[in-house]
Short mmCIF file of C-alpha atoms in Angstrom, two decimals:
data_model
loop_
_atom_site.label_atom_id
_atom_site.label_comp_id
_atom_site.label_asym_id
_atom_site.label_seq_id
_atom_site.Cartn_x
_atom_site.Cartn_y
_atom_site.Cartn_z
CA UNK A 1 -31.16 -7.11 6.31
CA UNK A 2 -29.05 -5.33 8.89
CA UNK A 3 -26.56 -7.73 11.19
CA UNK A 4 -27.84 -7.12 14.68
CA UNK A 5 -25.77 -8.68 17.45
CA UNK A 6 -27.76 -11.34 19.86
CA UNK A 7 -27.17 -8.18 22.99
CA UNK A 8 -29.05 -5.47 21.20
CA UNK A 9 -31.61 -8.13 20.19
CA UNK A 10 -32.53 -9.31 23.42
CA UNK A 11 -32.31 -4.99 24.40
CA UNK A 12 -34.70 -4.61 21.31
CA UNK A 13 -36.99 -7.63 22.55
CA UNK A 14 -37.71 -5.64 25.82
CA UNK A 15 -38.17 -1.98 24.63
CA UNK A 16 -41.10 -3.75 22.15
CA UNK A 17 -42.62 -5.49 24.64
CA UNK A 18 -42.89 -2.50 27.01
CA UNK A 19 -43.69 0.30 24.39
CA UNK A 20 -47.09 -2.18 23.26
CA UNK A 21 -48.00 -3.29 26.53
CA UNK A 22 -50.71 -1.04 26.73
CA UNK A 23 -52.06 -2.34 23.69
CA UNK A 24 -54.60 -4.90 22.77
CA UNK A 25 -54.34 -7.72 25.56
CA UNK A 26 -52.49 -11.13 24.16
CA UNK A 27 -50.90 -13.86 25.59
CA UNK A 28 -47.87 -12.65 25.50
CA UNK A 29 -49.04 -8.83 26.54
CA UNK A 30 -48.01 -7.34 23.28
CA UNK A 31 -49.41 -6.68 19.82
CA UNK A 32 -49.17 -9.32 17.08
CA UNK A 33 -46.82 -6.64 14.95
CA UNK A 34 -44.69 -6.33 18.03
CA UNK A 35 -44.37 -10.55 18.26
CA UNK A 36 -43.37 -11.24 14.69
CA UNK A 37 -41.18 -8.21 14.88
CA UNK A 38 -38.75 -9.48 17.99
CA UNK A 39 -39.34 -12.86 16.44
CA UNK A 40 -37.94 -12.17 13.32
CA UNK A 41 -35.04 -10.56 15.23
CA UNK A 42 -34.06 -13.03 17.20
CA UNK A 43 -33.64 -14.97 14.16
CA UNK A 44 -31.48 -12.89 12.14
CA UNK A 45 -29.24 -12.31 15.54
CA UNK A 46 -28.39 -16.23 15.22
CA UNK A 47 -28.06 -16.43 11.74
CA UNK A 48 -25.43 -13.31 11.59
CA UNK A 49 -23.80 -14.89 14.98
CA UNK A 50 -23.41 -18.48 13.12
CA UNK A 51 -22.64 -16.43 10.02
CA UNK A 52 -19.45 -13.79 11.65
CA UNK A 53 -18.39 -17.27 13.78
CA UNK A 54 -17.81 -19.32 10.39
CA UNK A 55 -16.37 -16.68 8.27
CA UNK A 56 -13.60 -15.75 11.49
CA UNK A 57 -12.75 -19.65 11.49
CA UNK A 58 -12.39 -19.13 7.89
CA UNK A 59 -10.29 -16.48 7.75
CA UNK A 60 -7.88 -18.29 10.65
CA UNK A 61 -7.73 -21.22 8.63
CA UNK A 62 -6.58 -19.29 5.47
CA UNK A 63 -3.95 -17.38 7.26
CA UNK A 64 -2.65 -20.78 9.27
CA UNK A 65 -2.40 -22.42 5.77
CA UNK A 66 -1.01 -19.36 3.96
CA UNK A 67 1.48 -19.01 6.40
CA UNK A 68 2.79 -22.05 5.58
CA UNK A 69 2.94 -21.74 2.05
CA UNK A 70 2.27 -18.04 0.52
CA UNK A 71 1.74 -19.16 -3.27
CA UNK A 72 1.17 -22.58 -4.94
CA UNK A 73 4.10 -24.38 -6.74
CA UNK A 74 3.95 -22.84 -9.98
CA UNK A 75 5.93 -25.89 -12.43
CA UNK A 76 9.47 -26.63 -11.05
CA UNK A 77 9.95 -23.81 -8.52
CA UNK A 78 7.69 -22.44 -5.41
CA UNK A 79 7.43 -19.38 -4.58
CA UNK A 80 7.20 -18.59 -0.87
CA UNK A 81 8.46 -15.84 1.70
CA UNK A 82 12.18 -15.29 2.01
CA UNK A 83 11.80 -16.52 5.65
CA UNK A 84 10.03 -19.84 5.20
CA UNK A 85 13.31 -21.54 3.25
CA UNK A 86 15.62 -23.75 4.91
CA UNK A 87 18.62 -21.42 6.31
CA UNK A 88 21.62 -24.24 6.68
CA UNK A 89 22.01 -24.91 3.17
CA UNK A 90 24.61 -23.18 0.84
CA UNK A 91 23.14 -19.59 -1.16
CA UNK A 92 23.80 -17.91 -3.94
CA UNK A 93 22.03 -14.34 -3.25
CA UNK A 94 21.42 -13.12 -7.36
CA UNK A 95 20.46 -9.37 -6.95
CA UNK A 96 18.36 -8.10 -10.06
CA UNK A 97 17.41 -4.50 -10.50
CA UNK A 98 14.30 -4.02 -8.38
CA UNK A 99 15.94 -5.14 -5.43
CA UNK A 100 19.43 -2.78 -5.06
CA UNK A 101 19.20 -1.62 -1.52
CA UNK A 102 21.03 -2.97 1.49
CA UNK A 103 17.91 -2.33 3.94
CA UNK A 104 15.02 -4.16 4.16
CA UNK A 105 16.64 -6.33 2.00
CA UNK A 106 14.63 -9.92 2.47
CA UNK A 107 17.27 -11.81 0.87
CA UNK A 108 20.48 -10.83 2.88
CA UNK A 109 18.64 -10.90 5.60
CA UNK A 110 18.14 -14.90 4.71
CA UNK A 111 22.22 -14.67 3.65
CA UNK A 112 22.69 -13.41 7.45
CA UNK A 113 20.65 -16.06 8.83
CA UNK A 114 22.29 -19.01 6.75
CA UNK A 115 26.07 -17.43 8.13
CA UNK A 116 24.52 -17.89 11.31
CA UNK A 117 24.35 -21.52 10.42
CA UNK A 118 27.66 -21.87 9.05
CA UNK A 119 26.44 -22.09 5.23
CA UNK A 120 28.61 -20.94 2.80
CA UNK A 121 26.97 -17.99 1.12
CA UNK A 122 27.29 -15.20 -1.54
CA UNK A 123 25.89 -12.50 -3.44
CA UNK A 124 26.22 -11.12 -6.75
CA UNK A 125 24.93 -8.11 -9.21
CA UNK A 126 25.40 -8.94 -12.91
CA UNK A 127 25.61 -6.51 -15.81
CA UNK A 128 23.59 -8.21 -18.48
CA UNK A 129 24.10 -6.01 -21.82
CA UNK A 130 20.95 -8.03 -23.14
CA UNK A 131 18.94 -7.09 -20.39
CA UNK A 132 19.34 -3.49 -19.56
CA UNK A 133 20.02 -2.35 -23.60
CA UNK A 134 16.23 -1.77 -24.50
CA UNK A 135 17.01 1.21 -21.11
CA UNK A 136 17.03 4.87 -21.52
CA UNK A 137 20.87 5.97 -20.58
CA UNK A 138 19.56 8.17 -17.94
CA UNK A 139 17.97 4.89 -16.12
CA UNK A 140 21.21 3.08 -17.02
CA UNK A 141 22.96 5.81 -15.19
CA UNK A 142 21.23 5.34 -12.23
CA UNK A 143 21.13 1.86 -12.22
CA UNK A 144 25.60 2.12 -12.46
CA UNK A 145 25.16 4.67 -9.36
CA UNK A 146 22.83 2.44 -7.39
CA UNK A 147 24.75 -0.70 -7.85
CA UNK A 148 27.86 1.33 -6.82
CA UNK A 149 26.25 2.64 -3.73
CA UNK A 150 24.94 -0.80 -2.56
CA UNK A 151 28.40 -2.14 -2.76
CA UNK A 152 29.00 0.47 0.21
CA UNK A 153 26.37 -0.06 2.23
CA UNK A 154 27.51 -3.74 1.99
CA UNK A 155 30.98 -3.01 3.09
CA UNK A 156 29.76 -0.80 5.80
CA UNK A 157 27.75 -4.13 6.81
CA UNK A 158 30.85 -5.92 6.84
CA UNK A 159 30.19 -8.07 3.67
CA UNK A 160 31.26 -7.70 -0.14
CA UNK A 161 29.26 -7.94 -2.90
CA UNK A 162 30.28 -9.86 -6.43
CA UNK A 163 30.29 -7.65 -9.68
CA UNK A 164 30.36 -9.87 -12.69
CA UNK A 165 29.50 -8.37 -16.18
CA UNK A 166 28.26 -10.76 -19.39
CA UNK A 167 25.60 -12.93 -19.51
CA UNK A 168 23.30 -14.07 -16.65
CA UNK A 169 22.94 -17.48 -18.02
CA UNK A 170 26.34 -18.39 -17.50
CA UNK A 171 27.93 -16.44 -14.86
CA UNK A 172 25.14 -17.51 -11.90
CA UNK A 173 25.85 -21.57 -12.68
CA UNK A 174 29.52 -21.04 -12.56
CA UNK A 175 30.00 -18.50 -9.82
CA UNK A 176 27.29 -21.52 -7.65
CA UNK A 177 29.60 -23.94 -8.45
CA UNK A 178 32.98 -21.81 -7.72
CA UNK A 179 31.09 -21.20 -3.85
CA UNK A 180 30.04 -24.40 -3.29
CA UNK A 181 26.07 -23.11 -3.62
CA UNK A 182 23.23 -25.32 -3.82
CA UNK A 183 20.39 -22.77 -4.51
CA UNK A 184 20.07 -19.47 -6.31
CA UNK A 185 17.81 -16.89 -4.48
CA UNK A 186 16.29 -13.90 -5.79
CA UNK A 187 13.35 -11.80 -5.91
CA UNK A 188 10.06 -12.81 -8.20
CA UNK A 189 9.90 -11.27 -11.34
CA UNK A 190 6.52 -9.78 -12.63
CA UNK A 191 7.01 -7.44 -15.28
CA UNK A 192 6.99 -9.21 -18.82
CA UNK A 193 9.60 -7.73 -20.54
CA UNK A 194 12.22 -8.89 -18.00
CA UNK A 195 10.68 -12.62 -17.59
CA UNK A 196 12.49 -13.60 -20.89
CA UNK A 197 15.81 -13.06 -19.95
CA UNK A 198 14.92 -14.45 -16.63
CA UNK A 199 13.23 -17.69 -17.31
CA UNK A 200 16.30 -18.74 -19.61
CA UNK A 201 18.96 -18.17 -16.37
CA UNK A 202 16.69 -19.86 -14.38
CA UNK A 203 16.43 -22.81 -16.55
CA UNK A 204 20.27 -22.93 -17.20
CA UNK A 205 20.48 -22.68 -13.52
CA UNK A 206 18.41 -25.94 -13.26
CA UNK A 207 20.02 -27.65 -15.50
CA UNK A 208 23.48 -27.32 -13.20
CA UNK A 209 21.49 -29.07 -10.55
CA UNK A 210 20.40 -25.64 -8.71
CA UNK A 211 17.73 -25.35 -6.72
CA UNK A 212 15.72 -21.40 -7.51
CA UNK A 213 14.16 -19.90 -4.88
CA UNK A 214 12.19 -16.88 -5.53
CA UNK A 215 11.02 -14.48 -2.27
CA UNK A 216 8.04 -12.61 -2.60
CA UNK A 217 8.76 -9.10 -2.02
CA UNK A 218 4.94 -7.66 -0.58
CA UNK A 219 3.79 -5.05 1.81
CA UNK A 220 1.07 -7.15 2.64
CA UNK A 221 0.30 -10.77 3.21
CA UNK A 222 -2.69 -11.48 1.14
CA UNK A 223 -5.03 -14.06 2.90
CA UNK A 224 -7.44 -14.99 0.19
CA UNK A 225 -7.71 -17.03 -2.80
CA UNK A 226 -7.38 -15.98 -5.89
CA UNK A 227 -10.94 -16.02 -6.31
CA UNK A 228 -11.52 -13.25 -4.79
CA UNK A 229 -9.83 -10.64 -6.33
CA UNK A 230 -11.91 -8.12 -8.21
CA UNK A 231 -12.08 -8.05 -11.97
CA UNK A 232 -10.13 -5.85 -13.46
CA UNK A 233 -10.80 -2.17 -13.78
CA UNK A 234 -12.60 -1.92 -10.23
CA UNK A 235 -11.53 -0.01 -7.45
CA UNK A 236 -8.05 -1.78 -5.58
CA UNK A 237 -9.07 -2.97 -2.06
CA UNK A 238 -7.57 -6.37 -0.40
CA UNK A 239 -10.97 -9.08 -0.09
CA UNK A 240 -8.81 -9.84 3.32
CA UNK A 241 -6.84 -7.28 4.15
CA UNK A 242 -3.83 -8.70 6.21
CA UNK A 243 -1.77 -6.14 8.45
CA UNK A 244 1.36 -4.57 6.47
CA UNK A 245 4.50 -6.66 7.12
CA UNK A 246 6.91 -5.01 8.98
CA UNK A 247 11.07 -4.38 7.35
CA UNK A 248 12.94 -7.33 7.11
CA UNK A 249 15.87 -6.86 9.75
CA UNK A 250 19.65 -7.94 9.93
CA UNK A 251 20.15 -10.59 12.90
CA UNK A 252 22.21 -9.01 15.91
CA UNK A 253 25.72 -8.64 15.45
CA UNK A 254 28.23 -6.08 14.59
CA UNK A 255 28.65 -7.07 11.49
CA UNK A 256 25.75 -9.49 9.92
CA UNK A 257 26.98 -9.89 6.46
CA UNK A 258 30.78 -10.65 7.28
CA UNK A 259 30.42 -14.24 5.68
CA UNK A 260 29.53 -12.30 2.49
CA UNK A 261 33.48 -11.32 2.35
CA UNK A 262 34.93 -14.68 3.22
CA UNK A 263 34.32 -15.98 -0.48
CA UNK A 264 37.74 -17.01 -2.16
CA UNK A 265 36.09 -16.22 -5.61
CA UNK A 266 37.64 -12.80 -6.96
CA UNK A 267 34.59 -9.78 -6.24
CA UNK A 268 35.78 -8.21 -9.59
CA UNK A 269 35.61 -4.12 -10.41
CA UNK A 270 32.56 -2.53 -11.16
CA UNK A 271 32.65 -1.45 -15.31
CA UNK A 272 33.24 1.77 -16.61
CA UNK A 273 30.11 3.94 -16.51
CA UNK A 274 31.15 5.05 -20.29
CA UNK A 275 31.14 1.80 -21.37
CA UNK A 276 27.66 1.03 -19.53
CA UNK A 277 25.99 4.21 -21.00
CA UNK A 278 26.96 2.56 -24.80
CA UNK A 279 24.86 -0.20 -24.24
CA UNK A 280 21.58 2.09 -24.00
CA UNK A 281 19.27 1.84 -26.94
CA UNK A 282 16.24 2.84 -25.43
CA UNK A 283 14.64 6.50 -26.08
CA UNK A 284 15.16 9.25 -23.06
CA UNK A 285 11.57 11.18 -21.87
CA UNK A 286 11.10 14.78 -23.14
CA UNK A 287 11.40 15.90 -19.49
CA UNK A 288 15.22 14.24 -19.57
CA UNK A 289 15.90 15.76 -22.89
CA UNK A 290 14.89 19.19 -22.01
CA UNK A 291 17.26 18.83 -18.80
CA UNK A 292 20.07 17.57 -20.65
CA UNK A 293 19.78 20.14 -22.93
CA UNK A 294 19.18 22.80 -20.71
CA UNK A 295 23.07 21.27 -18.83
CA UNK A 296 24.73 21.82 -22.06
CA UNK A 297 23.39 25.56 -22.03
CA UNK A 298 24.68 25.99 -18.66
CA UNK A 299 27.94 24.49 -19.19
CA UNK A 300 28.39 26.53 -22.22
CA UNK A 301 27.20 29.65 -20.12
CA UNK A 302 29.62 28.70 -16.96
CA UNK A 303 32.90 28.81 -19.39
CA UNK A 304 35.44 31.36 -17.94
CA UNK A 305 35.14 34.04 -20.60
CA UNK A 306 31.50 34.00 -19.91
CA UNK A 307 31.46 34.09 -16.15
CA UNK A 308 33.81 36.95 -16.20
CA UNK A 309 31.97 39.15 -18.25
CA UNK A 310 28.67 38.45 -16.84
CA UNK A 311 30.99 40.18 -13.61
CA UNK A 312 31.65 42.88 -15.50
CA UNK A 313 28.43 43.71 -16.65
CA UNK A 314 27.11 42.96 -12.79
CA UNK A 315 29.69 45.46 -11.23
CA UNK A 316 28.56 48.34 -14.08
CA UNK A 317 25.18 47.76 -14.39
CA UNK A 318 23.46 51.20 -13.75
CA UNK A 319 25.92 53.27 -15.69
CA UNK A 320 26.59 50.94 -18.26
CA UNK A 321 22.84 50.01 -19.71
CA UNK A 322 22.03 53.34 -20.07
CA UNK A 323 25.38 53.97 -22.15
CA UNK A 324 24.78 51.08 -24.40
CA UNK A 325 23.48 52.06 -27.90
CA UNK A 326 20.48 50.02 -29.18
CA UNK A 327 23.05 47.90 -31.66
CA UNK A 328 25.21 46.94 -29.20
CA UNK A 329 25.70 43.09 -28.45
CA UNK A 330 23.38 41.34 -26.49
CA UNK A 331 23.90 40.59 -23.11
CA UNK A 332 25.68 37.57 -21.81
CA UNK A 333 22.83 35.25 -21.00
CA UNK A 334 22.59 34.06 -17.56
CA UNK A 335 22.94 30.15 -17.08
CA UNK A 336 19.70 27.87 -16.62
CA UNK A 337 18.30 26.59 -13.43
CA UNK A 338 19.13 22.53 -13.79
CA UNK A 339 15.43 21.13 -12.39
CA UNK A 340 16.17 18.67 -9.24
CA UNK A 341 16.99 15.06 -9.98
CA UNK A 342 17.70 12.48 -7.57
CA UNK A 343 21.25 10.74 -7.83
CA UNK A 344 21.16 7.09 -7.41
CA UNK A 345 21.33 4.57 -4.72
CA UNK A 346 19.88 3.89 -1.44
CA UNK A 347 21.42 6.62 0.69
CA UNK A 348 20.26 9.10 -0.93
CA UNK A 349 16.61 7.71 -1.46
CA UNK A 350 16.94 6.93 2.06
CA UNK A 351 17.98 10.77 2.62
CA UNK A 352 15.77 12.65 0.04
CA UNK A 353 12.16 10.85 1.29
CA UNK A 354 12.86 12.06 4.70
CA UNK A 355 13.04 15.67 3.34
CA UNK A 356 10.04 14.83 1.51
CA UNK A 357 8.04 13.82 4.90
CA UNK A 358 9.40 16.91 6.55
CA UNK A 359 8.70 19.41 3.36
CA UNK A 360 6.61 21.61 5.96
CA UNK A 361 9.92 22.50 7.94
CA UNK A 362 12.37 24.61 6.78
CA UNK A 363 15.84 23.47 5.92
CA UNK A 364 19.45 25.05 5.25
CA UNK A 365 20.01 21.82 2.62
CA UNK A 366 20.46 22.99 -0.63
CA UNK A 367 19.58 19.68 -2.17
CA UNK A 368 16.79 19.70 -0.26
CA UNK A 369 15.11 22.89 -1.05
CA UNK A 370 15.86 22.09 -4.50
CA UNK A 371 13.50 19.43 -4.18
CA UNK A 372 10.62 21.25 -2.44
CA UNK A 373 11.25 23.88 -4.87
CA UNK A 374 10.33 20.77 -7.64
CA UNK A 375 7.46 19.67 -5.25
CA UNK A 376 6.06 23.27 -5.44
CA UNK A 377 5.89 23.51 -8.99
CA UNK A 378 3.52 20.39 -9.24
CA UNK A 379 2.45 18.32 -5.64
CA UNK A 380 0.24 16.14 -7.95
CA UNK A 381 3.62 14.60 -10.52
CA UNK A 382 5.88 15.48 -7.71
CA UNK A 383 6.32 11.89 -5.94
CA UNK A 384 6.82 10.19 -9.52
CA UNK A 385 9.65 12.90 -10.80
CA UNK A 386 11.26 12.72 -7.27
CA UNK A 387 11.15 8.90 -6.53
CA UNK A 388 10.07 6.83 -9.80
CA UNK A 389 13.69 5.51 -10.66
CA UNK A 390 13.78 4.31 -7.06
CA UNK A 391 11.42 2.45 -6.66
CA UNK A 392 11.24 0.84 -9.72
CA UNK A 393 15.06 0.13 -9.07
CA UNK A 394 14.13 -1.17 -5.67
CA UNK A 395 16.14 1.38 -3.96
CA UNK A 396 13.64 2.53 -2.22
CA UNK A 397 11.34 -0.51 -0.12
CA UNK A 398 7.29 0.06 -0.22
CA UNK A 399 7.81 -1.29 3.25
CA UNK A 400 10.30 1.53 4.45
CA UNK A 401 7.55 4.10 3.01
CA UNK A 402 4.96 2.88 4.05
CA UNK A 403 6.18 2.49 7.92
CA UNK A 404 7.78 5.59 7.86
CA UNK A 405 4.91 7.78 6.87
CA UNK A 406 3.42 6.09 9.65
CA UNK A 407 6.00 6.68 12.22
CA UNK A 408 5.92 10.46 10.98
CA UNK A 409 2.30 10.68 11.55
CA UNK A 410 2.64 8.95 15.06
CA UNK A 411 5.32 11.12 16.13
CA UNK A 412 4.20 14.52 14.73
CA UNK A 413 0.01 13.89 15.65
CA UNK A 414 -0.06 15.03 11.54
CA UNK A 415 -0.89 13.90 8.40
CA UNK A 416 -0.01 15.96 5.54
CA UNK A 417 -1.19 15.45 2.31
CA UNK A 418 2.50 14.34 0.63
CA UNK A 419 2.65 11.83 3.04
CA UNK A 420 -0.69 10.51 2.29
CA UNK A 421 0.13 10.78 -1.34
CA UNK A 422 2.99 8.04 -1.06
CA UNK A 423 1.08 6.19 1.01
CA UNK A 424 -1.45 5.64 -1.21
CA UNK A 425 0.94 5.18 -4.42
CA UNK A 426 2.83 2.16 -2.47
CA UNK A 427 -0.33 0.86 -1.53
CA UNK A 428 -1.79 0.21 -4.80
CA UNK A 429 1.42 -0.66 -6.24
CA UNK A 430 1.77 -3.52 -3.75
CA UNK A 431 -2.01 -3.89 -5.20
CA UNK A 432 -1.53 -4.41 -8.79
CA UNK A 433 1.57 -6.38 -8.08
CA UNK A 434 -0.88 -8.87 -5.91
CA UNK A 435 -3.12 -8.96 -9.41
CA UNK A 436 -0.19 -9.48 -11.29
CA UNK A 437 1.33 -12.58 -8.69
CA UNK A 438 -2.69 -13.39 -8.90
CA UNK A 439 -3.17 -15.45 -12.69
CA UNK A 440 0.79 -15.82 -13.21
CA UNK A 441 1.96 -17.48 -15.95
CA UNK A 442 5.46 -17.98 -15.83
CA UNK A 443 5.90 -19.49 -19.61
CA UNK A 444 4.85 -15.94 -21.53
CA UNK A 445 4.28 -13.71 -18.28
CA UNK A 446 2.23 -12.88 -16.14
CA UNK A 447 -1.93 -11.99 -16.91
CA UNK A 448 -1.67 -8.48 -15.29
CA UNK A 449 0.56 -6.36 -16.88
CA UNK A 450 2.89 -4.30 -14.82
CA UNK A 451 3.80 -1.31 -17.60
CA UNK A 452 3.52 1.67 -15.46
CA UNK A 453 5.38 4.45 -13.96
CA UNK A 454 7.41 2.90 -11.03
CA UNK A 455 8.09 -0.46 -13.27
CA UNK A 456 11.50 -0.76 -15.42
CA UNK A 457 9.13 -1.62 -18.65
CA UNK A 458 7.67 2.08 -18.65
CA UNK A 459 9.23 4.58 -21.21
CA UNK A 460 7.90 8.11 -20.00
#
């Protein structure tokens, strides 16, 4: 039965009473079918009052007590929001692929906070061979670009960021204890096939007397239990769908990650791309082989000998193909167009999604219209060619995406239908990574598997 509110009851009472008044006389100068029908009215009006009050008090409650705590311990560590630790005591700032970006970043933002305080604080990438050698070389190549491009945006922040390369396991306990750190923070990790090497830092990391803090990295806040989540293989929609959370910012100040450059430990060099791209074992895509085989054709083609005689040709065109007998050489072959790919790091995800939200104005960027031109060939794969290795890399924040296809839309009274395609793909990845954080186990992984296309564990 429909919830009618007590106001359109008591309207509904009157226009039944007045429409059977002329009706059989009764003592309350209405029908019997018009009585029982305000009756049973009024009844449902209190019951759906009572019923709307109780489920709002509900709701408060949950989002009062998940505000306090955002996920239950889960055995020796608790995961909770980046901004609900303590901020005075020494940090360690680990930062894992998924997470290489300088903005919107919830854990500097908590280093920034602690300098504030006077903590002693640092942060470090590591180059685990173990870790990233399952990796295509094109990924690993991005990953080397993306790591090198944070390290600017760092310095531009006025901090410095710690390059370290061997194993995990043993260079987070001793670069803690070289800082003075008391906790290790980094971002939760979901996807299975990176848990493993995970879980055995973490628990080396313990065993030095460190105290792990994972931050939960979500667009938004989700209110309910995890009873009610859907099962599996029904449409995504949030039971309680909190507001979106809004970019983690830097505190005021010229330069809010200077106490990241006032560690005594050496930063160290970032390794040789060459030597990087020999760890890769992992199989490239048939998209990425075509390309790479389609550079070696055009750096064959670009060679001096061939660029002068394709000049030649070009400058005696007319008179000279209607000269040429039918056994003559072929023609110099003109070089291949090199399909669009993103470089890494966060500038230029940062750069290439705001020509994405403006691909319906023109532009004198060549990068750019290299891009539409890839957007034009397929608007349905075009988000995942374009930005898959940046997200998945955390270059790119589901956060920043999401706000700024809403700012667009605010700003230019339009919504066009590539913005409301990456809207909806950041939406139901923060989705299935809810599912995922939803039946967690963090001894073999979590229940909900997170193999897909803007995941690390995906081999397309």
């Amino acid at each position: 039965m429909d919830r009618v509110c007590p106001q359109r009851a008591v309207s509904f009472q009157r226009v039944c009473v007045a429409k059977f008044a002329g009706s059989r006389s009764h003592a309350f100068g209405c029908s019997p079918w018009a009585q029982i029908r305000c009756t049973l009215t009024t009844q449902v009006c209190q019951r759906s009052s009572s019923w709307r009050t109780s489920t709002r008090r509900e709701l408060v409650s949950r989002a009062k007590q998940r505000s306090r705590v955002v996920l239950d311990s889960n055995g020796s560590r608790t995961l909770a929001r980046a901004e609900s630790f303590p901020v005075s005591a020494p940090t360690l700032l680990w930062i894992r692929v998924g997470d290489l970006r300088a903005r919107d970043h919830p854990g500097l933002v908590q280093l920034a906070r602690a300098a504030e305080d006077g903590a002693q604080v640092g942060a470090v990438f590591v180059f685990e061979e173990e870790e990233i050698k399952p990796w295509a070389p094109s990924l690993l190549k991005y990953v080397w670009q993306s790591v090198e491009d944070l390290r600017m945006q760092v310095r531009m922040l006025g901090g410095e960021l710690i390059v370290r390369v061997g194993s995990a396991d043993e260079e987070i306990p001793a670069l803690a204890k070289q800082i003075g750190a008391t906790r290790v923070l980094l971002k939760e990790e979901l996807e299975w096939h990176r848990y493993h090497h995970l879980s055995r830092t973490i628990n080396s990391a313990e065993d030095a007397g460190l105290e792990i803090c994972e931050w939960v990295d979500a667009l938004r806040p989700f209110l309910g239990s995890a009873s009610d989540f859907p099962p599996p293989g029904t449409p995504y929609a949030f039971p309680a769908k909190a507001a979106p959370q809004p970019c983690f910012l830097f505190p005021e100040a010229a330069s809010p990650l200077a106490a990241l450059a006032k560690c005594t430990v050496p930063f160290g060099d970032m390794p040789p791309l060459s030597m990087v791209l020999g760890w890769a074992k992992g199989e490239e895509s048939e998209d990425e082989l075509n390309i790479q085989l389609m550079e070696a054709q055009r750096q064959a083609l670009m060679q001096p000998e061939q660029v002068r005689m394709r000049r030649e040709i070009d400058d005696t065109f007319v008179n000279l193909k209607a000269a040429v007998p039918a056994t003559a050489p072929a023609w110099p072959e003109e070089p291949p167009e090199i399909p669009f790919r993103m470089p890494g790091g966060e500038s230029s995800a940062h750069n290439f999604f705001e020509a994405w939200m403006n691909f319906y104005v023109a532009t004198s960027n060549i990068e750019h219209q290299r891009m539409h031109q890839r957007v034009l060939e397929d608007k349905n794969t075009a988000f995942f060619h374009v930005f898959r290795s940046a997200i998945a890399t955390g270059c790119l924040s589901t956060r920043h995406v999401y706000h700024a296809c809403r700012k667009y839309e605010m700003e230019s009274y339009r919504r066009t239908d590539l913005i409301d395609m990456a809207t909806r793909i950041v939406e139901k990845r923060d989705f299935e990574q809810h599912l995922a954080r939803r039946d967690a186990v963090k001894k073999h992984g979590p229940g909900w598997s997170l193999i897909g296309y803007y995941y690390l564990s995906q081999r397309v």
